C-alpha cells in the first residue's frame, strides 16, 4: 500500500529529467550508466539468439531506450506500465506527438554502437511501428496483465522495475515468478536493474527500492524458475 501511494505521486517528466537528460544521460564515456546500459542491450541482441514474434517490456515507465536494440529482432513490442501517466507519456512518443520526450540522442547513440551505419530515423520509425500495444500491468498479481498474454511472449525485458516496486526480497521473487508467466517456456528474460539501491526520486515522489546484492538476484532467479545465462554489473 505504501508503494502504491508513492507511485501516485510519480511524475514522469521529473523522472525523465533526473535519469535521461544531462548530467546523467552523458554519452561521452562508457563509464557512465546510460551508455553502459545501451551497450549491454546492443551486445545482447547482437548475438541474434534472442528473437521472435513478441517481446514484452515489463514496467516500461515513460522510457523507450531499453527497446532500441531489441526492436530489430521482434515483430511486435508490448510495452507495459502500472501508471496511466507513464502509458500516456509513452503513447505520445509512439504517435510522434508534439511535447513527447526527445529520445533522439539515445537513438543516435545506439545506431552508432550497433555500427551498421543505419540512419537513426529508420530505427525510430521501426520502433514506433512495432510498439503496437501499451498495456496496464501489476507485477504483484499472479496474472500481471489481468489475463494471459496470447501467444505468450518469446522474450521478456524489464529495466529498473522489479526492485523498484517490491517492498522486500520475497516480493521481488514473487514478482519475478509472476512476470515469468508471460513468457513462453524456454523464452529469454533480460533484466536490467540496480543493486544496493534504497530509493529514487520522481518529482514529489520518493520511491523505496529493495536493496539487492548479486547473490539475492541469483537466488531469486533460481527460485522463480529461471536458468541464469549471464550476469554483468557495473559500479556507479
Ligand atoms: N523501465 C523504466 C522505468 C523504471 S521506473 C526505466 O528503465 O527507466 C519503475 C516503473 O515501475 C515505473 O514506471 C512505475 O510506474 C512502474 N510500477 C510501479 N508499480 C508497479 C507494479 N506494481 N507493477 C509494474 N510496474 C510498476
CSV table of C-alpha atoms in Angstrom, one decimal, residues 70-195:
chain,number,residue,atom,x,y,z
A,70,UNK,CA,15.5,-5.1,-29.1
A,71,UNK,CA,13.1,-3.8,-31.7
A,72,UNK,CA,15.1,-5.2,-34.7
A,73,UNK,CA,14.5,-8.8,-33.5
A,74,UNK,CA,10.8,-8.9,-32.9
A,75,UNK,CA,7.7,-8.3,-34.9
A,76,UNK,CA,5.8,-6.7,-32.0
A,77,UNK,CA,6.8,-5.0,-28.9
A,78,UNK,CA,4.4,-4.8,-26.0
A,79,UNK,CA,5.2,-2.1,-23.5
A,80,UNK,CA,3.5,-2.1,-20.1
A,81,UNK,CA,3.3,0.1,-17.0
A,82,UNK,CA,1.3,0.3,-13.8
A,83,UNK,CA,0.7,4.0,-14.1
A,84,UNK,CA,-1.6,5.7,-16.7
A,85,UNK,CA,0.6,8.8,-16.7
A,86,UNK,CA,3.5,6.7,-17.9
A,87,UNK,CA,1.5,4.9,-20.5
A,88,UNK,CA,0.3,8.2,-21.8
A,89,UNK,CA,3.8,9.6,-22.0
A,90,UNK,CA,4.9,6.5,-24.0
A,91,UNK,CA,1.9,6.9,-26.3
A,92,UNK,CA,2.8,10.5,-27.0
A,93,UNK,CA,6.2,9.3,-28.2
A,94,UNK,CA,4.9,6.3,-30.1
A,95,UNK,CA,2.5,8.6,-32.0
A,96,UNK,CA,5.2,11.2,-32.5
A,97,UNK,CA,3.1,13.9,-30.9
A,98,UNK,CA,4.4,17.3,-30.0
A,99,UNK,CA,5.6,17.5,-26.4
A,100,UNK,CA,6.9,14.0,-26.4
A,101,UNK,CA,10.3,13.4,-24.8
A,102,UNK,CA,13.1,13.6,-27.2
A,103,UNK,CA,14.9,10.2,-27.4
A,104,UNK,CA,16.9,11.1,-30.5
A,105,UNK,CA,20.3,11.3,-28.6
A,106,UNK,CA,19.7,7.8,-27.4
A,107,UNK,CA,18.6,6.5,-30.8
A,108,UNK,CA,21.7,8.1,-32.5
A,109,UNK,CA,24.0,6.6,-29.8
A,110,UNK,CA,22.5,3.1,-30.3
A,111,UNK,CA,22.9,3.3,-34.1
A,112,UNK,CA,26.5,4.3,-33.5
A,113,UNK,CA,27.4,1.4,-31.2
A,114,UNK,CA,25.5,-1.1,-33.3
A,115,UNK,CA,27.8,0.1,-36.1
A,116,UNK,CA,25.6,-0.8,-39.1
A,117,UNK,CA,25.5,2.8,-40.4
A,118,UNK,CA,21.8,2.8,-40.1
A,119,UNK,CA,20.2,6.3,-40.2
A,120,UNK,CA,18.7,6.9,-36.7
A,121,UNK,CA,15.4,8.0,-38.2
A,122,UNK,CA,14.9,4.4,-39.6
A,123,UNK,CA,15.3,2.9,-36.2
A,124,UNK,CA,12.9,5.4,-34.7
A,125,UNK,CA,10.3,4.6,-37.4
A,126,UNK,CA,10.8,0.8,-36.9
A,127,UNK,CA,10.3,1.0,-33.1
A,128,UNK,CA,7.2,3.2,-33.5
A,129,UNK,CA,5.7,0.7,-36.0
A,130,UNK,CA,6.4,-2.3,-33.7
A,131,UNK,CA,5.3,-0.7,-30.5
A,132,UNK,CA,1.7,-1.6,-31.0
A,133,UNK,CA,0.4,-2.2,-27.5
A,134,UNK,CA,0.9,-0.2,-24.3
A,135,UNK,CA,-0.9,-2.2,-21.5
A,136,UNK,CA,-1.5,-1.7,-17.8
A,137,UNK,CA,0.3,-4.2,-15.6
A,138,UNK,CA,0.8,-5.0,-11.9
A,139,UNK,CA,3.7,-7.4,-11.2
A,140,UNK,CA,2.3,-8.2,-7.8
A,141,UNK,CA,-0.6,-10.1,-9.3
A,142,UNK,CA,0.0,-13.7,-10.4
A,143,UNK,CA,-1.6,-12.7,-13.7
A,144,UNK,CA,0.2,-9.3,-14.2
A,145,UNK,CA,-1.9,-8.3,-17.2
A,146,UNK,CA,-5.2,-9.5,-15.8
A,147,UNK,CA,-5.3,-12.2,-18.5
A,148,UNK,CA,-2.7,-14.5,-20.1
A,149,UNK,CA,-0.7,-13.0,-22.9
A,150,UNK,CA,-1.7,-15.0,-26.1
A,151,UNK,CA,0.5,-16.2,-27.6
A,152,UNK,CA,3.0,-15.9,-24.7
A,153,UNK,CA,6.0,-13.6,-25.2
A,154,UNK,CA,9.1,-15.0,-26.9
A,155,UNK,CA,11.2,-12.8,-24.7
A,156,UNK,CA,10.8,-10.5,-21.7
A,157,UNK,CA,12.6,-7.4,-20.9
A,158,UNK,CA,12.4,-5.4,-17.7
A,159,UNK,CA,14.5,-2.4,-16.6
A,160,UNK,CA,14.7,-0.9,-13.2
A,161,UNK,CA,11.2,-2.1,-12.3
A,162,UNK,CA,11.0,-5.2,-10.1
A,163,UNK,CA,13.4,-4.0,-7.3
A,164,UNK,CA,11.7,-0.6,-7.5
A,165,UNK,CA,8.2,-1.9,-6.8
A,166,UNK,CA,8.9,-4.7,-4.3
A,167,UNK,CA,8.9,-3.9,-0.6
A,168,UNK,CA,11.3,-6.8,0.2
A,169,UNK,CA,13.2,-9.7,-1.4
A,170,UNK,CA,10.4,-12.1,-1.0
A,171,UNK,CA,8.1,-9.8,-3.0
A,172,UNK,CA,10.9,-9.4,-5.6
A,173,UNK,CA,11.0,-13.2,-6.1
A,174,UNK,CA,7.2,-13.4,-6.3
A,175,UNK,CA,7.1,-10.6,-8.9
A,176,UNK,CA,9.8,-12.3,-10.9
A,177,UNK,CA,7.7,-15.5,-11.0
A,178,UNK,CA,4.6,-13.6,-11.9
A,179,UNK,CA,6.2,-11.9,-14.9
A,180,UNK,CA,7.8,-15.3,-15.9
A,181,UNK,CA,4.2,-16.5,-16.5
A,182,UNK,CA,4.0,-14.1,-19.5
A,183,UNK,CA,7.0,-15.8,-21.2
A,184,UNK,CA,6.9,-19.0,-23.3
A,185,UNK,CA,8.8,-22.0,-21.9
A,186,UNK,CA,12.4,-21.6,-23.0
A,187,UNK,CA,12.0,-17.9,-23.7
A,188,UNK,CA,14.7,-15.4,-22.7
A,189,UNK,CA,14.3,-12.8,-20.0
A,190,UNK,CA,16.6,-9.7,-19.9
A,191,UNK,CA,16.6,-7.9,-16.6
A,192,UNK,CA,18.3,-4.6,-16.0
A,193,UNK,CA,18.3,-3.1,-12.6
A,194,UNK,CA,20.0,-1.5,-9.6
A,195,UNK,CA,21.9,-3.4,-6.9
